[in-house]
Short mmCIF file of N, CA and C in Angstrom, two decimals:
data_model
loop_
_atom_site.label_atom_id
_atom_site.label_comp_id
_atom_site.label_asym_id
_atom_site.label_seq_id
_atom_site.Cartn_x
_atom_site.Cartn_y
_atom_site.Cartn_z
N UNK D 184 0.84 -1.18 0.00
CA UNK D 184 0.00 0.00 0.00
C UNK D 184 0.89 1.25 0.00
N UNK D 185 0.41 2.29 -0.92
CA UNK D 185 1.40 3.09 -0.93
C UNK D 185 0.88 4.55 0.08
N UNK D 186 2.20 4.71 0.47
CA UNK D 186 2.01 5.51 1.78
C UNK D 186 2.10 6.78 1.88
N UNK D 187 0.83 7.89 1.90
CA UNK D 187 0.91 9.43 1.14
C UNK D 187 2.03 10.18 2.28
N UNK D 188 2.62 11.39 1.73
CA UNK D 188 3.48 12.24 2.66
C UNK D 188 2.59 12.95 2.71
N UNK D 189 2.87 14.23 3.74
CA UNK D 189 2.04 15.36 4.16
C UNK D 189 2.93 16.38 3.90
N UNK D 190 2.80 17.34 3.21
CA UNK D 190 3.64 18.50 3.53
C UNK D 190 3.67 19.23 5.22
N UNK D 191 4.72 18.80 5.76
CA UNK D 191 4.30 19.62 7.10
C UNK D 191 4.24 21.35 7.03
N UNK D 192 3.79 21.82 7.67
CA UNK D 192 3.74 23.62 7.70
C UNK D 192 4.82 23.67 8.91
N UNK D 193 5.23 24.90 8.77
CA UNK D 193 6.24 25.11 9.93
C UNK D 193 5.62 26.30 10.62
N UNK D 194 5.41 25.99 12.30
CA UNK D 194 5.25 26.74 12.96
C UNK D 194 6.02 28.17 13.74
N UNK D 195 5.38 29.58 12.79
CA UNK D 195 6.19 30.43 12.93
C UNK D 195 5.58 31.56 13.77
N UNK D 196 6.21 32.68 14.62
CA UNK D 196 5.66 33.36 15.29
C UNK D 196 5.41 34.78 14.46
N UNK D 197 5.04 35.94 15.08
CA UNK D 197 5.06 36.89 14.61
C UNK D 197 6.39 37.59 14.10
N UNK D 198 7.63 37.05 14.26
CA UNK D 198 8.65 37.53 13.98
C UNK D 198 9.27 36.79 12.58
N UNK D 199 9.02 35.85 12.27
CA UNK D 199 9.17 34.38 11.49
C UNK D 199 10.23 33.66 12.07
N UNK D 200 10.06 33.17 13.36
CA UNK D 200 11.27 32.41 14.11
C UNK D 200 10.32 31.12 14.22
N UNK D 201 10.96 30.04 13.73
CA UNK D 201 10.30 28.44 13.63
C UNK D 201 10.52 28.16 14.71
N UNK D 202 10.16 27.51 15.12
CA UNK D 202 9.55 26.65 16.30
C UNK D 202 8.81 25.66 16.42
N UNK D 203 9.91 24.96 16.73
CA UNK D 203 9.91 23.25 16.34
C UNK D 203 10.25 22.32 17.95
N UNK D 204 9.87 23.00 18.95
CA UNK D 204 9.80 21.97 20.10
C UNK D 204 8.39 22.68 21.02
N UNK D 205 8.29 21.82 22.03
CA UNK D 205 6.90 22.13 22.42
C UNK D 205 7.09 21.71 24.14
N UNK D 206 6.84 22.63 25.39
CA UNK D 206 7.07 22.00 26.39
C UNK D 206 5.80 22.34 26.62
N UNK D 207 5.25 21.02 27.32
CA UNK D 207 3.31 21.49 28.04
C UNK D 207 3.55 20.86 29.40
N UNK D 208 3.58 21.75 29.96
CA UNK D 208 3.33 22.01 31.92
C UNK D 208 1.78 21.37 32.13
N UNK D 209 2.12 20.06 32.86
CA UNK D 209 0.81 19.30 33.25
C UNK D 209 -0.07 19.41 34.48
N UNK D 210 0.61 20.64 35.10
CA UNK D 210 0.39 21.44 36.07
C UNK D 210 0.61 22.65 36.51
N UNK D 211 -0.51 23.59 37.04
CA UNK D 211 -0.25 25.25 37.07
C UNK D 211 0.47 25.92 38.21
N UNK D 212 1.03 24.95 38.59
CA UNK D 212 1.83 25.11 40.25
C UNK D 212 3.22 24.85 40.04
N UNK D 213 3.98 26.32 39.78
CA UNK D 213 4.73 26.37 39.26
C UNK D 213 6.03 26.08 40.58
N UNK D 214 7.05 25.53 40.78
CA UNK D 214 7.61 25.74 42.15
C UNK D 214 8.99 26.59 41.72
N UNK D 215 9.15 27.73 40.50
CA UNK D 215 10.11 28.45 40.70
C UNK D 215 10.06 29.90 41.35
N UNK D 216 8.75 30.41 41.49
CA UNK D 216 8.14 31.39 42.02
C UNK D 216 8.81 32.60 41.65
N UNK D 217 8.82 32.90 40.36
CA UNK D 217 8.94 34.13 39.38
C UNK D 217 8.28 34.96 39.66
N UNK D 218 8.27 36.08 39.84
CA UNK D 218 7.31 37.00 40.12
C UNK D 218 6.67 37.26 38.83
N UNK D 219 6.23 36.99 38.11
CA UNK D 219 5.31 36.78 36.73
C UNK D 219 4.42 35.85 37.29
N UNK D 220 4.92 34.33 37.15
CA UNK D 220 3.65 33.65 36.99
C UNK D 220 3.31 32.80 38.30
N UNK D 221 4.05 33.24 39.60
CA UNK D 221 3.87 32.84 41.02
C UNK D 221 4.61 34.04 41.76
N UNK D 222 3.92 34.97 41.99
CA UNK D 222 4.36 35.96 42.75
C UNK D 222 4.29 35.46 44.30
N UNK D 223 4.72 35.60 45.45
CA UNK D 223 4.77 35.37 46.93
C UNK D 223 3.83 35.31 47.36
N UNK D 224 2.85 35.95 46.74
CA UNK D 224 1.38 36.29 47.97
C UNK D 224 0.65 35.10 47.25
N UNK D 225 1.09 34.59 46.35
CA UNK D 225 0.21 33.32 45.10
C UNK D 225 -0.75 33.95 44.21
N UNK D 226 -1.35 33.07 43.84
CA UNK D 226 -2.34 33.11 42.88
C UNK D 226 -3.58 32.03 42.97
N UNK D 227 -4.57 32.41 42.25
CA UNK D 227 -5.65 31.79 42.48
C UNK D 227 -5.54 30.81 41.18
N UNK D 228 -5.64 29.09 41.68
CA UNK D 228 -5.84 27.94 40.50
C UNK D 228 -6.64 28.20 40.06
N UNK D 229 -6.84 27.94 38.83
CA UNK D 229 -8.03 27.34 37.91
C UNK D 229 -8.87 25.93 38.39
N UNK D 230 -9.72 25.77 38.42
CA UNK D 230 -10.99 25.22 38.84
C UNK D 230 -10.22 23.74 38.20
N UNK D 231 -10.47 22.33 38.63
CA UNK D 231 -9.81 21.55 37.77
C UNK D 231 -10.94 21.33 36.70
N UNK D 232 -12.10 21.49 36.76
CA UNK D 232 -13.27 21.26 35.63
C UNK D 232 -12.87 21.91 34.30
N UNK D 233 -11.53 22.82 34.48
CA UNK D 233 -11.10 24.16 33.32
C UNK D 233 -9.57 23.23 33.07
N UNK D 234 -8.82 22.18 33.28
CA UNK D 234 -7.77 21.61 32.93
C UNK D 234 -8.14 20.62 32.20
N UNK D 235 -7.16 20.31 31.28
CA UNK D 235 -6.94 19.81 29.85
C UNK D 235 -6.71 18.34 30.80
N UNK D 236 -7.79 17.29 30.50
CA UNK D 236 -7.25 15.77 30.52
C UNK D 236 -6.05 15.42 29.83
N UNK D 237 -5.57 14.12 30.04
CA UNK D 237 -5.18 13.57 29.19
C UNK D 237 -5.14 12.83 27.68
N UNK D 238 -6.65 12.83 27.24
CA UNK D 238 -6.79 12.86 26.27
C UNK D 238 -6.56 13.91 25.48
N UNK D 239 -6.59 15.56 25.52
CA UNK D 239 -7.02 16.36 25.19
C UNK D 239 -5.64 16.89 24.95
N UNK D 240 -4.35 16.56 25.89
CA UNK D 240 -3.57 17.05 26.16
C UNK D 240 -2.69 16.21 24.85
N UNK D 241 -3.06 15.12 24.47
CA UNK D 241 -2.79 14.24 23.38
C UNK D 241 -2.83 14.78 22.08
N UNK D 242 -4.02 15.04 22.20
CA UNK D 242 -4.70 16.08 20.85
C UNK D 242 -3.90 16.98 20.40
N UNK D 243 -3.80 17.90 21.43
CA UNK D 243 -3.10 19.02 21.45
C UNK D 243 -1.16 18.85 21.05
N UNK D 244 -1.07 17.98 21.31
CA UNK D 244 0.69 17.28 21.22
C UNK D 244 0.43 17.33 19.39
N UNK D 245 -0.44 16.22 19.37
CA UNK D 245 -0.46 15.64 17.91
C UNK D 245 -0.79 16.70 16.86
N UNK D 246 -1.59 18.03 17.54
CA UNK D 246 -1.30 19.06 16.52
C UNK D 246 -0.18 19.65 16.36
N UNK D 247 0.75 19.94 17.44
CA UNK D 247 1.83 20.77 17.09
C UNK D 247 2.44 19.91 15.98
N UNK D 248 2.77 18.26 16.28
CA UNK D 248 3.60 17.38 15.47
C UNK D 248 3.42 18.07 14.07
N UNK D 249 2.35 18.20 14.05
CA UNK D 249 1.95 18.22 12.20
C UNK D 249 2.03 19.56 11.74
N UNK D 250 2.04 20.26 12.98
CA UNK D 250 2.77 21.71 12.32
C UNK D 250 4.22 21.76 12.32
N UNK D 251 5.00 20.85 12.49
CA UNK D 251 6.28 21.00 12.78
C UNK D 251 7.30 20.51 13.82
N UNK D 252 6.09 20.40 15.19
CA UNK D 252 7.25 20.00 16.34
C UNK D 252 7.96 19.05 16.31
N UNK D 253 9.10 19.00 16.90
CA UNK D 253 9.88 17.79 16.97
C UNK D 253 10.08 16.93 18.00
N UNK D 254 10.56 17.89 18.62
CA UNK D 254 10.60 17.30 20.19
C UNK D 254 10.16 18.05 21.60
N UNK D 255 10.25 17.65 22.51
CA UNK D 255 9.70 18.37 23.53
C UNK D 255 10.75 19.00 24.51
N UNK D 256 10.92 19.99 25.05
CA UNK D 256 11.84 20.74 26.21
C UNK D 256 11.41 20.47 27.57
#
């Protein structure tokens, strides 16, 4: 059976810098406490009814692949 290619698209930002790896944080509890995205006093979680399963989180992998990603950081 012969086996079709896909042209992949390459995932580019507003600058045209490719970007070809993908890191997804499977949790919003960050323990480096940046004052950006965990300031000292904290922050309020997201509800878990509002977090991405594991299926979803799959989905989401398998799209970047096909735009380009390669590997993960």
């Amino acid at each position: 059976m012969k086996q079709q290619t896909e042209q992949l698209q390459v995932l580019k930002d507003q600058f045209g810098r490719k970007h070809d790896y993908l890191r997804i944080s499977l949790i919003e509890k960050c323990n480096l406490r940046c004052k950006y995205c965990m300031p000292e006093e904290g922050i309020p979680l997201t509800p878990s009814k509002y977090i991405m399963n594991a299926e979803e989180i799959e989905s989401l992998a398998r799209t970047f692949v096909r735009l380009g990603v390669k590997r993960s950081a």
